[in-house]
Short mmCIF file of C-alpha atoms and ligand atoms in Angstrom, two decimals:
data_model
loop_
_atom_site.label_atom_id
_atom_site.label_comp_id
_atom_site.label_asym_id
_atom_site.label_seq_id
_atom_site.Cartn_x
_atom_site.Cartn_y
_atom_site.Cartn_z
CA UNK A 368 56.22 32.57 47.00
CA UNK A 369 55.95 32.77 43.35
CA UNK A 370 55.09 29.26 41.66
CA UNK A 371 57.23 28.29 39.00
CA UNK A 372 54.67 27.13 36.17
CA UNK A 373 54.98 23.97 33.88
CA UNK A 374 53.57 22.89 31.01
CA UNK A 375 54.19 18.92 30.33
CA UNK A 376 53.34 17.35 26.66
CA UNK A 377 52.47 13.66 27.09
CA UNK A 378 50.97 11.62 30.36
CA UNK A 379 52.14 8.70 29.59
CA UNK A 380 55.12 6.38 31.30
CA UNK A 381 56.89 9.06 32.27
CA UNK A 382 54.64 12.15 32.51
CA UNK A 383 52.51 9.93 35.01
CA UNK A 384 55.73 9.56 37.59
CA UNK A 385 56.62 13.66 36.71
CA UNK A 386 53.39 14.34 37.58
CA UNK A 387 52.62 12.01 40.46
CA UNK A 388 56.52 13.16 41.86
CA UNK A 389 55.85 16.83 41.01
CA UNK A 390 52.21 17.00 43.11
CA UNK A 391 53.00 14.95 46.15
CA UNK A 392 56.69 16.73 46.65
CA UNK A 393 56.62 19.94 45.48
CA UNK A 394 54.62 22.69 46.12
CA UNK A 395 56.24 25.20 44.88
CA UNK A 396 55.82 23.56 41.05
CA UNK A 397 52.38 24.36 39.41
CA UNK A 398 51.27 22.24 36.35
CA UNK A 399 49.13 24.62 34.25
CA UNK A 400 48.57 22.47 31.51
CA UNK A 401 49.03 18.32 29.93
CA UNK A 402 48.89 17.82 26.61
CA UNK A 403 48.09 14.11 25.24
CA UNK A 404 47.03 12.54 22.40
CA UNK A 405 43.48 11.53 23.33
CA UNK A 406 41.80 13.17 26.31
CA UNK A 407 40.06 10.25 27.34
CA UNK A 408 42.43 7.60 28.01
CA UNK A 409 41.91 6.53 31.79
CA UNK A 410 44.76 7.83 33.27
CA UNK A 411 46.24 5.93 36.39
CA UNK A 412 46.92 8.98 38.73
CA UNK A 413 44.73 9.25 41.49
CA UNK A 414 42.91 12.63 41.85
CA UNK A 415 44.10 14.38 38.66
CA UNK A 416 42.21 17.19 37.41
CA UNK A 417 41.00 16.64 34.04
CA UNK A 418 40.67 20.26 33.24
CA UNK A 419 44.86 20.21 32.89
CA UNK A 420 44.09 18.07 29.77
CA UNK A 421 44.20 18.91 26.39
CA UNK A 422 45.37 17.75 22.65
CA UNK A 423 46.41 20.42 21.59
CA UNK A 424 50.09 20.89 22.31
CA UNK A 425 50.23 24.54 21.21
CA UNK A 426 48.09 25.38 24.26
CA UNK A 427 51.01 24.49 26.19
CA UNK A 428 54.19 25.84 24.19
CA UNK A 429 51.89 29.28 23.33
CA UNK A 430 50.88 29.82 26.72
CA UNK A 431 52.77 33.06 28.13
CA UNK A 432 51.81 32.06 31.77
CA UNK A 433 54.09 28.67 31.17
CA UNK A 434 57.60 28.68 31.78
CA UNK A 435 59.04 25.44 31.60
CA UNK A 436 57.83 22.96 29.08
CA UNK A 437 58.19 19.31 29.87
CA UNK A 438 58.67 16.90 26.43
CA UNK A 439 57.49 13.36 27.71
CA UNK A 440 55.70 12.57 24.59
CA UNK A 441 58.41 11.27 22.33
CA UNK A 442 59.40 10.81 18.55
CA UNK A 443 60.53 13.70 16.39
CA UNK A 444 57.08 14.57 15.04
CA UNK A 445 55.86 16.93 16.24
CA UNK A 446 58.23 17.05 19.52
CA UNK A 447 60.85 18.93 17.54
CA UNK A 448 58.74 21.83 16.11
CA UNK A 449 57.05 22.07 19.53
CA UNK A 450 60.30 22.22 21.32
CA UNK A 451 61.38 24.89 18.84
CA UNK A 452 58.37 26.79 19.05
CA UNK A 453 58.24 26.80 22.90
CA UNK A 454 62.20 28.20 22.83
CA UNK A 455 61.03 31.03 20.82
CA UNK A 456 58.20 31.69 22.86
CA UNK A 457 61.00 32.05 25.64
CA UNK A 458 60.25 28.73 27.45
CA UNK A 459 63.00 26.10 29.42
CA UNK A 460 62.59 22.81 27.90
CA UNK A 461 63.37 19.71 30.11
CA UNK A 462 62.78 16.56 27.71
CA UNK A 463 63.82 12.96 28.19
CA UNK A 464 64.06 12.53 23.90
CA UNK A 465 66.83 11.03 23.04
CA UNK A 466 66.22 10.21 19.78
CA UNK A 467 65.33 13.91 19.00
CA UNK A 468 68.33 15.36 21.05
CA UNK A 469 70.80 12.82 18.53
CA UNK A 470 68.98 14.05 15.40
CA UNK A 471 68.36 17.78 16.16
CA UNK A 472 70.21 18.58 19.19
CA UNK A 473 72.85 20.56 17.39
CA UNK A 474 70.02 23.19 15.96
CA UNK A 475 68.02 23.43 19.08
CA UNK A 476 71.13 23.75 22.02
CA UNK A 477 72.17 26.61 18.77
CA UNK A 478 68.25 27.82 18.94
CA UNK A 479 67.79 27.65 23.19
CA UNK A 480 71.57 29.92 22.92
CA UNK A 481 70.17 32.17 20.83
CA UNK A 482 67.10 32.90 23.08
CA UNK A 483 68.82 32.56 26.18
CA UNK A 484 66.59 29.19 27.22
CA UNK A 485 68.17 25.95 28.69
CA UNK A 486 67.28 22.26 27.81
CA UNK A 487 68.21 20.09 30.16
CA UNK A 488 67.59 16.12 29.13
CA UNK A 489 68.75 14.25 32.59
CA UNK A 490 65.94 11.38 31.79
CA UNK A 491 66.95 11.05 27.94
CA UNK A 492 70.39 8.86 29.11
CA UNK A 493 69.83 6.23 30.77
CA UNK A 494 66.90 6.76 32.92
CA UNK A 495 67.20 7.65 36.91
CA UNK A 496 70.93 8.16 36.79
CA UNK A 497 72.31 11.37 37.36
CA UNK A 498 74.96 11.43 34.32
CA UNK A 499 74.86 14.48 32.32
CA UNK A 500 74.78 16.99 34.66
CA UNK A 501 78.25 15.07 36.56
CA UNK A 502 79.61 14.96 33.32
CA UNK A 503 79.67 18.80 32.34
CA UNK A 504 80.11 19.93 35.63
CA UNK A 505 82.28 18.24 38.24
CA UNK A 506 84.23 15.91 35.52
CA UNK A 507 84.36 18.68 33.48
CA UNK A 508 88.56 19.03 33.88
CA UNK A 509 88.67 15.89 32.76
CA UNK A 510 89.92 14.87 29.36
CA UNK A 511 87.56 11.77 28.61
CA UNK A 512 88.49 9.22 26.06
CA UNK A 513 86.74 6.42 26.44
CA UNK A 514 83.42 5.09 27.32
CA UNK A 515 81.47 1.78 28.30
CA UNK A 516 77.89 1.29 29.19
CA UNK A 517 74.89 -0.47 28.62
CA UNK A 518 72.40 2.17 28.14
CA UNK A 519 69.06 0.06 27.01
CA UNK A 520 66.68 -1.20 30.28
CA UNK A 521 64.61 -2.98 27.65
CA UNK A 522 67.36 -5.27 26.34
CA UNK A 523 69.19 -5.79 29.47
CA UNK A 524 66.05 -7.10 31.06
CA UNK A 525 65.09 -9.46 28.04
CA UNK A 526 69.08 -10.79 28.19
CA UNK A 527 68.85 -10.95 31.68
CA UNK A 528 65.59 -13.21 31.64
CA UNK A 529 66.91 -14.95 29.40
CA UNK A 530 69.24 -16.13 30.82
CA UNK A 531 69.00 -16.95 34.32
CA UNK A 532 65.20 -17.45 33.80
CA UNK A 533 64.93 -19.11 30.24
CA UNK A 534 62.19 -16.81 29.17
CA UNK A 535 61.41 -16.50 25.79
CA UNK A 536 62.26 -13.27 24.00
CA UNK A 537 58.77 -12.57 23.10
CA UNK A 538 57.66 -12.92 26.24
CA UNK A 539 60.16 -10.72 28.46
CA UNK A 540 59.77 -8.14 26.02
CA UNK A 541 55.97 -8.08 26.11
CA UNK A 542 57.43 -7.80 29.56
CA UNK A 543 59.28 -4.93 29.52
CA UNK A 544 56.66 -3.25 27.00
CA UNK A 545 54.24 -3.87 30.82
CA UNK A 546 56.57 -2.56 32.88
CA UNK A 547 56.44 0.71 30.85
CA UNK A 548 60.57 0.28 29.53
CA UNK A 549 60.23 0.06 26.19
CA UNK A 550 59.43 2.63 23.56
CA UNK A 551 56.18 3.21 21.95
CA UNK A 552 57.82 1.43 19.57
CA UNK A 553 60.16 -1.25 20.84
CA UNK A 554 61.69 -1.52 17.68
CA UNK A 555 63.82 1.45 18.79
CA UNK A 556 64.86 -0.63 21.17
CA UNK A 557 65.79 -4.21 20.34
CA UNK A 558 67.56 -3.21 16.98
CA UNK A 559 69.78 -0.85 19.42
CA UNK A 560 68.45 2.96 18.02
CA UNK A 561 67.80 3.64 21.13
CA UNK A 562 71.02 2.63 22.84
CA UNK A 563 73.02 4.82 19.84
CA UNK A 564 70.87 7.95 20.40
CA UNK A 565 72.23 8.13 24.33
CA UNK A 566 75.23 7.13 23.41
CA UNK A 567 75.92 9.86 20.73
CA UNK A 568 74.51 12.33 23.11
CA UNK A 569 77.03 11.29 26.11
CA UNK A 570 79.91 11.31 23.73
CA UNK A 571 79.11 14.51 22.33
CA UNK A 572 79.26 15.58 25.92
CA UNK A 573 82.11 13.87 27.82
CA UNK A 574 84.54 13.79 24.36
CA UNK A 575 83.57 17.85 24.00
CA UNK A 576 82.89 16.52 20.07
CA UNK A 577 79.73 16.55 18.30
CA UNK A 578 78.82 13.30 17.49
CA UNK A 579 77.38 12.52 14.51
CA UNK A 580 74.14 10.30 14.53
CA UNK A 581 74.89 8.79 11.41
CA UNK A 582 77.77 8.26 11.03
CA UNK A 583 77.99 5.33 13.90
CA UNK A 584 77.69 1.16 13.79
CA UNK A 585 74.46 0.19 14.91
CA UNK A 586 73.17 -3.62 15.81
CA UNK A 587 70.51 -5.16 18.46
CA UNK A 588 69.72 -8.27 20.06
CA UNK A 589 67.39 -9.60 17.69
CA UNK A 590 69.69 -11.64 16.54
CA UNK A 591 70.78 -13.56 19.78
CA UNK A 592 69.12 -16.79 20.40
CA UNK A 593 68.41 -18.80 23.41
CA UNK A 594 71.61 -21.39 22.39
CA UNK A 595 74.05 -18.35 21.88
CA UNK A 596 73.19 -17.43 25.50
CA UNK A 597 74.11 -20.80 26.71
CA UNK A 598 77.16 -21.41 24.59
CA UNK A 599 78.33 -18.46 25.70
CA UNK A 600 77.82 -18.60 29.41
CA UNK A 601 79.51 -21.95 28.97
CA UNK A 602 82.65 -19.96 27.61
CA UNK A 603 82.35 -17.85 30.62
CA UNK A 604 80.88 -14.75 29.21
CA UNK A 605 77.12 -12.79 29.27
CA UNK A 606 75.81 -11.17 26.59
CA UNK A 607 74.83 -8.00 26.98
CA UNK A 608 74.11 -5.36 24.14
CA UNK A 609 77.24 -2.46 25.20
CA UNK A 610 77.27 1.38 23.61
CA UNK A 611 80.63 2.40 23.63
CA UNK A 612 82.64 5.07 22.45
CA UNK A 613 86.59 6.14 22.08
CA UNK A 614 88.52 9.02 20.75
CA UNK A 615 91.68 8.46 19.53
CA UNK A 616 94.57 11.28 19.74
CA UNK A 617 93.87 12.46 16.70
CA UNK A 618 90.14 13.54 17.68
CA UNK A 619 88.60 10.18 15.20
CA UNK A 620 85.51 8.37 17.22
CA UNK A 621 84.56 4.78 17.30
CA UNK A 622 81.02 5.18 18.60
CA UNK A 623 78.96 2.09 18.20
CA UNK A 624 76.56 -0.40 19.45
CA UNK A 625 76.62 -4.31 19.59
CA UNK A 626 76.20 -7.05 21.69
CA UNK A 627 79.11 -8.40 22.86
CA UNK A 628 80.17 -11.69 24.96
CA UNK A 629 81.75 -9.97 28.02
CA UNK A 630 83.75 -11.92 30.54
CA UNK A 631 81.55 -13.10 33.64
CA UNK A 632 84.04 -11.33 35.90
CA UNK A 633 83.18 -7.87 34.11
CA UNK A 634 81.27 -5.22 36.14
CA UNK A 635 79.16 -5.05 33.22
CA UNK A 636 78.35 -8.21 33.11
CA UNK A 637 76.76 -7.75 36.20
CA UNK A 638 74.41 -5.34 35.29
CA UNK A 639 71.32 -7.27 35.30
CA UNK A 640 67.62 -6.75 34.10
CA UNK A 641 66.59 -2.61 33.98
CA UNK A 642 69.71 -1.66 35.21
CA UNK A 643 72.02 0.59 33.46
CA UNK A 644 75.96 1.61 33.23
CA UNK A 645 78.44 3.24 32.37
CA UNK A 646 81.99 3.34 32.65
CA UNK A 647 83.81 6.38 31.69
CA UNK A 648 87.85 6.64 31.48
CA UNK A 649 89.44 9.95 31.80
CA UNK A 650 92.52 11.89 32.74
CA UNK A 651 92.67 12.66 35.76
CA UNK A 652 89.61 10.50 37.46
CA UNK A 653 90.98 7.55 35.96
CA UNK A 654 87.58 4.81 35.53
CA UNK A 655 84.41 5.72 36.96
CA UNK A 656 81.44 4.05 37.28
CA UNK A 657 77.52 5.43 37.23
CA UNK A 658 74.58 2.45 37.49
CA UNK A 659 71.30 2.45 38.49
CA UNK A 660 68.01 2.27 37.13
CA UNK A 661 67.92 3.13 33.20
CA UNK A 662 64.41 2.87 32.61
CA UNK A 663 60.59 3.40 34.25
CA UNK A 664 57.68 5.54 35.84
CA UNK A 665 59.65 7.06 38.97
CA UNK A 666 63.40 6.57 37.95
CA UNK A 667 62.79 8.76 35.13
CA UNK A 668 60.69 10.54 36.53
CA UNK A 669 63.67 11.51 38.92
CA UNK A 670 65.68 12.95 36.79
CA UNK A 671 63.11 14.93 34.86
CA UNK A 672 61.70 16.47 38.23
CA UNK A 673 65.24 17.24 38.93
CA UNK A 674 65.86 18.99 35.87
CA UNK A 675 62.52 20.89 36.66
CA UNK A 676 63.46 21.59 39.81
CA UNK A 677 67.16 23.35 38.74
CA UNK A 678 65.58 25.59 36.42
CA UNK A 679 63.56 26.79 38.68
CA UNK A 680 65.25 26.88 42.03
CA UNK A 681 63.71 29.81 43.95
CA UNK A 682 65.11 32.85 44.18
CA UNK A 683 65.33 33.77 48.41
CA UNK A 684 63.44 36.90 48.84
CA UNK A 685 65.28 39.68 50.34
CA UNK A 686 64.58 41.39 53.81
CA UNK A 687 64.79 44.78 53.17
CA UNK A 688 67.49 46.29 55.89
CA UNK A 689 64.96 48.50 57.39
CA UNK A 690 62.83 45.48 58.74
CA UNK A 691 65.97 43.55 60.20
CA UNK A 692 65.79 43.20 64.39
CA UNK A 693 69.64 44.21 65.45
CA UNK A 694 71.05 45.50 68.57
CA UNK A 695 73.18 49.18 68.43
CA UNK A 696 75.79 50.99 69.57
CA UNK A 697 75.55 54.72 68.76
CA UNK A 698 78.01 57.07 70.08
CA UNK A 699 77.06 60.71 69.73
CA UNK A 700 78.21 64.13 71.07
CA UNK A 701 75.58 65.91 73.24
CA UNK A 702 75.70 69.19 75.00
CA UNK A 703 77.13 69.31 78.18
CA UNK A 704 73.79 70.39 79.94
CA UNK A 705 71.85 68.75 82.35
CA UNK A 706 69.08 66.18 80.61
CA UNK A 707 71.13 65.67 77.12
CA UNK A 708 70.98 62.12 77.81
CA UNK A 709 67.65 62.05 79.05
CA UNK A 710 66.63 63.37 75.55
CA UNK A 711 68.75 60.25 73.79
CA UNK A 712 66.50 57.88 76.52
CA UNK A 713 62.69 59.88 75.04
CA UNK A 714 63.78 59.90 71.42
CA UNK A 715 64.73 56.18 71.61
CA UNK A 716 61.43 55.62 73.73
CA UNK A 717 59.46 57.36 71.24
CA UNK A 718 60.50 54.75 68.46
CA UNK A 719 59.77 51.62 70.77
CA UNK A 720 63.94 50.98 71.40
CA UNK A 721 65.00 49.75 74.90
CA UNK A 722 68.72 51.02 75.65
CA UNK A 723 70.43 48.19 77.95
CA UNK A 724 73.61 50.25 78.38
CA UNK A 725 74.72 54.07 78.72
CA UNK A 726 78.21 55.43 78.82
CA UNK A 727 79.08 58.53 78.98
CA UNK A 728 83.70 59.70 78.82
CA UNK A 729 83.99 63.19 80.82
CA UNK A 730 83.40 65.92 78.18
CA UNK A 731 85.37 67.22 75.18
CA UNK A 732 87.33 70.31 74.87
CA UNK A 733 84.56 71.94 72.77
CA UNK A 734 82.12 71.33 75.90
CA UNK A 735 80.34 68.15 74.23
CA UNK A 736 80.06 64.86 75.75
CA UNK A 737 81.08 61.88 74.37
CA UNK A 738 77.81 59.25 74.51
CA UNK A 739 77.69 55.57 73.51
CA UNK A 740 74.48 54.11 74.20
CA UNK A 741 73.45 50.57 73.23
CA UNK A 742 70.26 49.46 72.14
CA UNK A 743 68.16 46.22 72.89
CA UNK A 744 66.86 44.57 69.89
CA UNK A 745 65.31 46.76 67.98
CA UNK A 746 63.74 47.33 64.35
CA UNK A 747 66.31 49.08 62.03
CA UNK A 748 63.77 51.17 60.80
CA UNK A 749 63.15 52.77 64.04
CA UNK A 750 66.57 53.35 64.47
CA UNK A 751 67.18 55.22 61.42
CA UNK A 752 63.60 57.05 62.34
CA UNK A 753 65.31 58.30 66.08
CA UNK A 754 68.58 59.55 64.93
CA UNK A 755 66.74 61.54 62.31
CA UNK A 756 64.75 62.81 65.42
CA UNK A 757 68.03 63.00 67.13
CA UNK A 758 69.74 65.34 64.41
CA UNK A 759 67.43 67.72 64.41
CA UNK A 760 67.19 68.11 68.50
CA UNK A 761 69.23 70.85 69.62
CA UNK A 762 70.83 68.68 72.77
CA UNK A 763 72.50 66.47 70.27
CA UNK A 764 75.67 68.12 68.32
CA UNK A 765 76.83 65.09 65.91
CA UNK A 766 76.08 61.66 65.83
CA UNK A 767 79.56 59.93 65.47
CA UNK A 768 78.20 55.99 64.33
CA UNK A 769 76.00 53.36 64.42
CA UNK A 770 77.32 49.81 64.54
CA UNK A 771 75.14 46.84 64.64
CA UNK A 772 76.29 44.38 67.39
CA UNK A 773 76.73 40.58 66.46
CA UNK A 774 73.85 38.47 68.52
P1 NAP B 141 54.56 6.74 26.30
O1 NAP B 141 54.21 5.94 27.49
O2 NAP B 141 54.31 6.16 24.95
O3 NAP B 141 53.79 8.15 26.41
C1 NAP B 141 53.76 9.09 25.39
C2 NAP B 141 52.76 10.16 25.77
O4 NAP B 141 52.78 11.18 24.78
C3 NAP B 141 51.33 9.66 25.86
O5 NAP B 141 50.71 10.22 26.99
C4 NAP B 141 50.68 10.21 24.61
O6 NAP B 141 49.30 10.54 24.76
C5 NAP B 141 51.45 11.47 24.40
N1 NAP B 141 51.45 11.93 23.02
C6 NAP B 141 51.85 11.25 21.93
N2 NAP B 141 51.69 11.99 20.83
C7 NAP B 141 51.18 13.17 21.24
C8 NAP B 141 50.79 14.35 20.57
N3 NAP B 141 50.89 14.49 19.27
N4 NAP B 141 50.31 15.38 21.31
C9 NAP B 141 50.20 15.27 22.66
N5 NAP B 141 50.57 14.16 23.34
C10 NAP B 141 51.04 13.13 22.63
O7 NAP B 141 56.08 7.16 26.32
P2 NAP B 141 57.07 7.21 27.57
O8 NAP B 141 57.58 5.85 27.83
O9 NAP B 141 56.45 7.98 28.66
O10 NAP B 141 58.29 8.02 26.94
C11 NAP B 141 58.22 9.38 26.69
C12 NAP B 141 59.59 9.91 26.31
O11 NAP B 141 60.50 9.64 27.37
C13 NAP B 141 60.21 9.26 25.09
O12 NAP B 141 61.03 10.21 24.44
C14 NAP B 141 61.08 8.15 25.68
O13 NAP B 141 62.13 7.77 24.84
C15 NAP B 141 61.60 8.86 26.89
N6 NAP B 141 62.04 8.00 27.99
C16 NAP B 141 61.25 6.98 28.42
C17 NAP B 141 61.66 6.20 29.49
C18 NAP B 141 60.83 5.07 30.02
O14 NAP B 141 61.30 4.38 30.92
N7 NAP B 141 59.63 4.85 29.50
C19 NAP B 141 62.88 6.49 30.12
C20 NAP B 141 63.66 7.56 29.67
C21 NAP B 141 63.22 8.30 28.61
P3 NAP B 141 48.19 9.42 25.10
O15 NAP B 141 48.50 8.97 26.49
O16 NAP B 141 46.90 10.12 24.99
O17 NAP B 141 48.40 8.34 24.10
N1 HSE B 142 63.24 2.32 26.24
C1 HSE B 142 64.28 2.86 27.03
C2 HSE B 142 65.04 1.72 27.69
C3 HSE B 142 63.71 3.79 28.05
O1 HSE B 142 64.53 0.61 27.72
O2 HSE B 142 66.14 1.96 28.18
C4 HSE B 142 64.76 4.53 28.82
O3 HSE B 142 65.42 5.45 28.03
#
C-alpha cells in the first residue's frame, strides 16, 4: 500500500494532537518531516522521533517526497509564503489559519486552482466541528442568508467562568492560554480578530460572496466587566461575544462581531465555556444548528486529520481479471467422434480446472456436437490459457462462449 506522505510545519497545540491522532490511527499516513521554531523544546508526545525535526520550513514545502503539507504554525509570516511555495511545488495544503485564509485566501484558493492543489482548512472555523465541508457540499442547494455563532473557545470560556464561577478575567484567560485555546497571542482573541477571521471565511462560503476582511465591525470582550455580567443576567440575558453575518436581497453584508446580551432562553446562550456554534438560516433547510468543541489539542486535531485523511483517501488497487477465481460455463462445438469430450476433460485438467457438470444436445446438422461444460472455481487465467489450447486442438470446431457464473 503506498503511504501517503506529510509534511506538518509547527508541533505545537495542534500539531501535537495531528501528530499523536495521525501515529496511533493511521497507518497508512507517514510524517516525513516537522518543522518548529526551536528544535529543542521538550515536546509532550511520547516516543517521537526527533530526527522528523527541523527549523527550517523549506525542508518541508521543498521536499518532492512530501505531498501534503500541514500549516499548524500560525500567523501570516512566513505561513503565507510557505503555503504559496509548497502549492507551486505541487503540494495539498491542509491548514487550520484563519487569520491567513481571511487576509490571503482569495490569492491562494486562485494560486492552489491554478496548480491543480486543494486547501482544505476544517480546523481554521471553529475547531472540532465539521462545518465547511457540510456547508459546500450537502447545504450546497441552499440559498443561505443569514448566520449566528459564537466562533471564539477562548472568550466563551472566560464569559462562561465568569459567570457562573466569578473568576476573574485574568485568571480564566491565563486559563484558557493552559488549556492550549488561545492564540500565541491572545490578543487575537479577546479583541474578537479571531472570531471575524472565521466568520469572514464561513460567509464567504455559505453566502457564495467574498467577504471582505476589512471591511467588517470588529469588538471583544475586553470591555465587559464582572458587574455588566451580573446586571445583565439579572435582566435575563448572557453575554456572549456572537459573529454574525446577513445578506440582504440586494447581495450588501452585515458581517460583524460584538458581544451581545442574548436572552437566557437562546440556544446560544447556552453555549458554555470552549464550546462553539453556529446557526445558519437558509432556503430550503430552514435553521440549522452545528456545536461542539471550537477549540484544543484533539478537537482540532480532528478536523485537520480529517482533512488529511480526504486528500489522501486510498485509491483500491485493482485485481487484474486474469487473477479473479470464477466458475464457467463454456459451450463449444466438438467433432462428433468418439473422445471429443474427453479432450475438453485433459485440456481443462492440464490447466488445474475441475468441471462439475457436462452436457452434451444430440449433434448438429454439420456433424458437430453441441458441448456446455461448467467449471469449478477456477483461476481466469487458466481459463483463457485452455481454450487457447482448445482452439488449436483439432477435436474442437468453435468455441461458442464463456460466461462467468454468479457464486
Ligand atoms: P502554538 O501552540 O503557538 O504552536 C505554533 C507552532 O508553530 C509551534 O510548534 C512553533 O514552534 C511553530 N512555529 C512558529 N513559528 C515557526 C516557524 N517560523 N517555523 C517553524 N515552526 C514555527 O499554536 P496552535 O495553538 O497550535 O495553533 C496553530 C494554528 O492553528 C494557528 O493558526 C491557530 O489559529 C490555529 N488553531 C488553533 C486552535 C487551538 O485550539 N489552539 C484551534 C483551531 C485553529 P515551537 O514549538 O518550536 O515554538
Ligand atoms: N483561539 C481560538 C479559539 C482557537 O479560542 O477559538 C480555535 O480556533
Amino acid at each position: 500500500m503506498k503511504k501517503i506522505k506529510i509534511g506538518i510545519i509547527g508541533l505545537g497545540t495542534v500539531g501535537t494532537g495531528v501528530v499523536k491522532t495521525i501515529s496511533n490511527f493511521w497507518d497508512s499516513i507517514e510524517i516525513t518531516k516537522i518543522a518548529v521554531r526551536d528544535i529543542n523544546k521538550p515536546r509532550n508526545i511520547e516516543g517521537l522521533d526527533k530526527s522528523l525535526l527541523t527549523d527550517k520550513a523549506e525542508e518541508i514545502v521543498d521536499n518532492p517526497d512530501i505531498d501534503i503539507v500541514v500549516e499548524v504554525m500560525g500567523g501570516v509570516n512566513p505561513a503565507l509564503d510557505l503555503i504559496k511555495k509548497a502549492i507551486n511545488n505541487g503540494k495539498h495544503i491542509v491548514t487550520a489559519n484563519k487569520e491567513i485564509l481571511a487576509k490571503h485566501g482569495e490569492e491562494l484558493f486562485l494560486l492552489a486552482k491554478e496548480k491543480n492543489r486543494v486547501i482544505l482548512y476544517e480546523a481554521a472555523i471553529a475547531g472540532g466541528i465539521p462545518i465547511i465541508m457540510p456547508v459546500k457540499t450537502i447545504l450546497r442547494a441552499n440559498k443561505i442568508n443569514k448566520i449566528a455563532a459564537i466562533l471564539n473557545g477562548t472568550t466563551n470560556y472566560i464569559l462562561t467562568k465568569m459567570d457562573k464561577d466569578g473568576a476573574s478575567y485574568d485568571e480564566v484567560l491565563k486559563e484558557a492560554q493552559e488549556l492550549g485555546y488561545a492564540e500565541a497571542d491572545p490578543t487575537g482573541d479577546v479583541e474578537g480578530f479571531d472570531a471575524a477571521y472565521k466568520i469572514v471565511t464561513l460567509a464567504t462560503i455559505a453566502f457564495n460572496k467574498r467577504i471582505k476582511i476589512n471591511g467588517i465591525y470588529r469588538e471583544g470582550i475586553t470591555k465587559i466587566t464582572d458587574k455588566d455580567i451580573k446586571l445583565a443576567k439579572e435582566l435575563g440575558y448572557k453575554i456572549k461575544l456572537i459573529a454574525s453575518a446577513k445578506i440582504d436581497e440586494a447581495g450588501r453584508a452585515d458581517v460583524r462581531v460584538h458581544p451581545m446580551l442574548v436572552p437566557e432562553g437562546h440556544v446560544l446562550a447556552n453555549i458554555n465555556n470552549v464550546t462553539n456554534a453556529i446557526m445558519l438560516t437558509g432556503k430550503p433547510v430552514g435553521e440549522i444548528m452545528f456545536t461542539g468543541p471550537g477549540a484544543g489539542e484533539f478537537p482540532t486535531a480532528s478536523s485537520v486529520a480529517g482533512d488529511i485523511l480526504a486528500l489522501s483517501a486510498e485509491e483500491a488497487e485493482n485485481v487484474e481479471i486474469g487473477e479473479t477465481e470464477n466458475r464457467y460455463y463454456i459451450s463449444l462445438n466438438t467433432t462428433d467422434n468418439p473422445g471429443s469430450i474427453g479432450v475438453i476433460g485433459t485440456i481443462c485438467g492440464n490447466h488445474k480446472i475441475n468441471l462439475t457438470d457436462i452436457l452434451q444436445k444430440g449433434t448438429n446438422p454439420d456433424s458437430t456436437a453441441e458441448v456446455v461444460v461448467i467449471t469449478g472455481l477456477s483461476k481466469e487465467k487458466n481459463v483463457k490459457e485452455a481454450l487457447k489450447e482448445m482452439k488449436k486442438s483439432s477435436a474442437i470446431v468453435k468455441i461458442n462462449n464463456l460466461i462467468r457464473l454468479m457464486n
